[in-house]
Coordinates of C-alpha atoms in Angstrom, one line a residue:
Chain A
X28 CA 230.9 71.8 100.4
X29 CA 230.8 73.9 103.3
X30 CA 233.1 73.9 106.0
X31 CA 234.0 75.3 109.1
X32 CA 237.3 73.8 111.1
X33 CA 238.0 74.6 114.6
X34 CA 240.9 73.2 117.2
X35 CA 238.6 70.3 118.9
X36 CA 240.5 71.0 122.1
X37 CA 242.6 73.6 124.2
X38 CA 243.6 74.0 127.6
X39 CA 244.7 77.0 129.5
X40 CA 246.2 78.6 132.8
X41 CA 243.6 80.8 135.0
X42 CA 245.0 84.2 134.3
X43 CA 246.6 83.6 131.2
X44 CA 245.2 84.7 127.9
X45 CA 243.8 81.8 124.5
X46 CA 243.0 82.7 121.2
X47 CA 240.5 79.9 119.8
X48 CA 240.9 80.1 115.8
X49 CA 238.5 79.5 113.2
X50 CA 238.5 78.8 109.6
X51 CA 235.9 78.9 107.1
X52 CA 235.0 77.8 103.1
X53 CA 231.2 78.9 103.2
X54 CA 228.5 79.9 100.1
X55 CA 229.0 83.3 100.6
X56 CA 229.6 84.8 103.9
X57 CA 226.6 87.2 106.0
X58 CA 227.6 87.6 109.3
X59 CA 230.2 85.4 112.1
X60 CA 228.9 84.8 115.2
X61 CA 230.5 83.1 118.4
X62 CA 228.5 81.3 121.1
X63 CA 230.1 79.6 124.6
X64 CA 228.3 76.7 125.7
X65 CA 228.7 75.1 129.4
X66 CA 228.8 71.4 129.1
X67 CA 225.0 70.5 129.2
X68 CA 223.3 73.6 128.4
X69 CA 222.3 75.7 125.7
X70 CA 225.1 77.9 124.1
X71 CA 225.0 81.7 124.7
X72 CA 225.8 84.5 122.4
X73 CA 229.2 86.0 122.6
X74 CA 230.3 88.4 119.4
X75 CA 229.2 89.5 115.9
X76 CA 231.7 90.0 113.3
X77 CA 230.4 90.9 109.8
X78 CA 233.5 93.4 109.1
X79 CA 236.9 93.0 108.7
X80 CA 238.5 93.8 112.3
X81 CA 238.7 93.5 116.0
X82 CA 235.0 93.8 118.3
X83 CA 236.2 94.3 122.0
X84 CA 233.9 93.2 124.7
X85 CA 234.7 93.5 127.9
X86 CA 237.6 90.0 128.5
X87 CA 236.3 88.9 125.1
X88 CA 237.6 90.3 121.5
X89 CA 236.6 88.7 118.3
X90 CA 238.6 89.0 114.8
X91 CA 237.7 88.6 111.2
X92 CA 239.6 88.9 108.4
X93 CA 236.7 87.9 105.6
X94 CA 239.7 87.7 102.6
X95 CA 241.1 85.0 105.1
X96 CA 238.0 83.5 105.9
X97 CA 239.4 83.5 109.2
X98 CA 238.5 84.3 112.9
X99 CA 239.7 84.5 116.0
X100 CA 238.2 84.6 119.6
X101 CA 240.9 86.0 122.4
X102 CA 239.6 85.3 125.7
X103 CA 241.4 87.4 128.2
X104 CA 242.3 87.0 132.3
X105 CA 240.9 83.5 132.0
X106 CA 238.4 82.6 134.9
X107 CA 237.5 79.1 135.5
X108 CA 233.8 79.3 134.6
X109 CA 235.4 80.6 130.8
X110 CA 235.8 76.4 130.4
X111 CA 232.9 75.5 128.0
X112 CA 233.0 75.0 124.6
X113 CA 233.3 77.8 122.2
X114 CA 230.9 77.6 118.9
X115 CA 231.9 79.2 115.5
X116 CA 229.1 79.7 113.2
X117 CA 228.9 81.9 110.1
X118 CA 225.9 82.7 108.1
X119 CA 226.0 81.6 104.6
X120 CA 224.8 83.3 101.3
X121 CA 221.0 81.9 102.1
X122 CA 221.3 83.5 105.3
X123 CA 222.0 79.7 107.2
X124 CA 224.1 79.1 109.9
X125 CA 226.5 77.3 109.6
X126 CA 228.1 75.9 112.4
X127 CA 231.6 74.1 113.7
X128 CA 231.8 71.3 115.9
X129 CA 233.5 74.0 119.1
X130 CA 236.7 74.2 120.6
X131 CA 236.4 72.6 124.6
X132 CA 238.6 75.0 126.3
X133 CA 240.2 73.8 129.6
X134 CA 241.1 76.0 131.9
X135 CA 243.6 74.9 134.9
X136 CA 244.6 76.7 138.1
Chain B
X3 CA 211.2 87.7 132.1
X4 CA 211.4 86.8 128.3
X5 CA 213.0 83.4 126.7
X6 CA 213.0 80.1 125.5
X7 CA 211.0 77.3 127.4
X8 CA 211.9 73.8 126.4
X9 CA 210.1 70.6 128.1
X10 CA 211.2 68.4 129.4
X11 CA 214.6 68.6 130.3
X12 CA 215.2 64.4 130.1
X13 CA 212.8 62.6 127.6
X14 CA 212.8 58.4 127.6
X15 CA 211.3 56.7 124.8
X16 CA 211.0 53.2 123.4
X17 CA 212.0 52.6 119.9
X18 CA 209.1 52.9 117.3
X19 CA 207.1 55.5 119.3
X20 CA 207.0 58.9 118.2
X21 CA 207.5 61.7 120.4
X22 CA 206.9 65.8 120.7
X23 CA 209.4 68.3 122.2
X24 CA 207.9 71.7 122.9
X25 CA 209.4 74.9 122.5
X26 CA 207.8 77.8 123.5
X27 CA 209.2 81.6 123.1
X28 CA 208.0 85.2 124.3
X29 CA 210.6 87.1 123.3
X30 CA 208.2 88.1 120.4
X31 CA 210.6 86.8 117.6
X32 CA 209.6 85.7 114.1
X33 CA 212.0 82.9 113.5
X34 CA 212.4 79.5 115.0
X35 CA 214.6 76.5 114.8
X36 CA 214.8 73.0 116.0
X37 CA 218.7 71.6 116.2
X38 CA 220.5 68.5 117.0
X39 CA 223.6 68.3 118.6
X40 CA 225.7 64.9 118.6
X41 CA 229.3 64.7 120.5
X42 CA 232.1 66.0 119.1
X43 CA 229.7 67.7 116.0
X44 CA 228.0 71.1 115.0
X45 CA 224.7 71.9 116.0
X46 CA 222.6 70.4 113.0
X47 CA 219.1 72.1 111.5
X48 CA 216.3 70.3 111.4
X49 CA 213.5 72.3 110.4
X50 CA 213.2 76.3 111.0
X51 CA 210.4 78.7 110.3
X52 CA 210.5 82.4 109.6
X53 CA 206.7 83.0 110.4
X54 CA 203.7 81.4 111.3
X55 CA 202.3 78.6 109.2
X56 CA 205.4 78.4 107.5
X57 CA 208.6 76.1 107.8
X58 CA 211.2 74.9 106.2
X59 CA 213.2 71.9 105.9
X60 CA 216.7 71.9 107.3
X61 CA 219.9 69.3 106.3
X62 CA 218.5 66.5 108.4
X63 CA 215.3 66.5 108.2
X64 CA 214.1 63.6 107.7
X65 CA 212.2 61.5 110.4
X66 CA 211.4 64.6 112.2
X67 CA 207.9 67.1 111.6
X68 CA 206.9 70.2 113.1
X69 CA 204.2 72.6 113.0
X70 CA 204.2 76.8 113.6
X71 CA 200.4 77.3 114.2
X72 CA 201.4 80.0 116.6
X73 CA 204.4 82.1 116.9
X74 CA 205.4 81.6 120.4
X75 CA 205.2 77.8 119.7
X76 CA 207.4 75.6 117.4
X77 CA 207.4 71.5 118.6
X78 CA 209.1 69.3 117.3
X79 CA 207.9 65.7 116.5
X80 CA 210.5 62.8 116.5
X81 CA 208.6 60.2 114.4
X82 CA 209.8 56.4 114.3
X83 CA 211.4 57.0 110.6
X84 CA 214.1 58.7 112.5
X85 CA 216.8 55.8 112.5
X86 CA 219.4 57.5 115.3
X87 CA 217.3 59.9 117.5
X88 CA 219.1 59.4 120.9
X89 CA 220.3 63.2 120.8
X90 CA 220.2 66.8 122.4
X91 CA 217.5 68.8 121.2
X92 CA 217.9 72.6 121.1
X93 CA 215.2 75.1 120.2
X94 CA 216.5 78.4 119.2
X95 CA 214.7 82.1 117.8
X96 CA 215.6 85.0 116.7
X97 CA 214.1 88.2 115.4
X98 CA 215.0 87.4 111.9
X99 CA 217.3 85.2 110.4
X100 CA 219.9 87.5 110.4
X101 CA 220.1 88.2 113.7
X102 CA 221.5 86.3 116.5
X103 CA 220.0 82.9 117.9
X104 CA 218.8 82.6 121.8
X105 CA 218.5 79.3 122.8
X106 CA 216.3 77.3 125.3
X107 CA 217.8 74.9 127.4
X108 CA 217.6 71.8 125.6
X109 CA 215.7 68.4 126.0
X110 CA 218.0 65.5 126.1
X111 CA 215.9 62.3 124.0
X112 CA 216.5 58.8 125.0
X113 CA 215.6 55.9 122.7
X114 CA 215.6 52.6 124.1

């Protein structure tokens, strides 16, 4: 089957810097995306990872290492409106998301 | 300004009636897709469609219909087959399927 496995929870300092982790055993592998979503609302689009390697944007780097099937979001200079859940979804041979059940990050002052 | 309408935000229903989500997009994208999203799970397909007056089944989708008669509109229909359908709703399109998803905000169904 497929699977995707995330830490359910984390919590953080403001300031400080997290690195949410996901793992994946998918039918083939197309693409790894990562979405933040506020408690209620819809999730947002954060990175792309379809290489192997680090995408920097701006406080937020993603990593993929495809031989791992492994990934890793590093959120940097944590703010308080960074707590939300963070999404791991990676699209599958037949071009389907799959998605995990998201990492609630917690950030404290 | 372009996105994803969803309506309404809070939807009550009694058990056995069937009920319509909308989902309306101008962002000009091809593909659509309806998702469910339970606590402390993944988002879930339901159905998704790649172009009009065509749509395909997702993992759960039984109890649910939809229709793509237009491209800027893809509603969902929760019919009284569906056994659990106190959820969150989310709509999402993208310009193809391998591209990313933009979501609308989400209706939150109520059975009673």
């Amino acid at each position: 089957g497929q699977n995707i496995d995330q830490p359910t929870e984390m919590t953080a300092t403001e300031g400080a810097i997290v690195q949410i982790n996901c793992t994946y055993q998918t039918s083939g592998f197309n693409g790894l995306f990562w979405y933040q979503q506020h408690a209620g609302e819809a999730p947002t689009f954060l990175s792309y990872n379809v290489l192997d390697g680090l995408e920097e944007k701006g406080r937020f780097s993603s990593f993929l290492s495809r031989s791992k099937g492994y990934s890793y979001l590093l959120l940097k200079e944590l703010q308080m409106k960074d707590s939300a859940s963070y999404l791991c979804a990676v699209l599958d041979s037949n071009y389907q998301l799959i998605w995990g059940a998201g990492t609630k990050l917690i950030i404290k002052p | 300004d372009g996105g994803i309408t969803q309506s309404p935000k809070y939807l009550f229903r009694k058990e056995g009636q069937n009920v319509t989500l909308s989902c309306e997009q101008n962002l000009n994208h091809d593909a659509m897709y309806w998702y469910r999203q339970d606590p402390g799970q993944g988002l879930r397909l339901i159905y998704y469609s790649q172009i009009v007056n065509d749509f395909q089944k997702g993992d759960i989708a039984e109890g649910y219909s939809v229709s793509r008669e237009k491209k800027e509109s893809f509603p969902l229909t929760v019919t009284s087959a569906q056994k659990n359908p106190t959820a969150f709703y989310l709509c999402a399109s993208s310009i193809a399927e391998v591209d990313e998803q933009f979501f609308g905000p989400g209706t939150r169904l109520t059975v009673l």
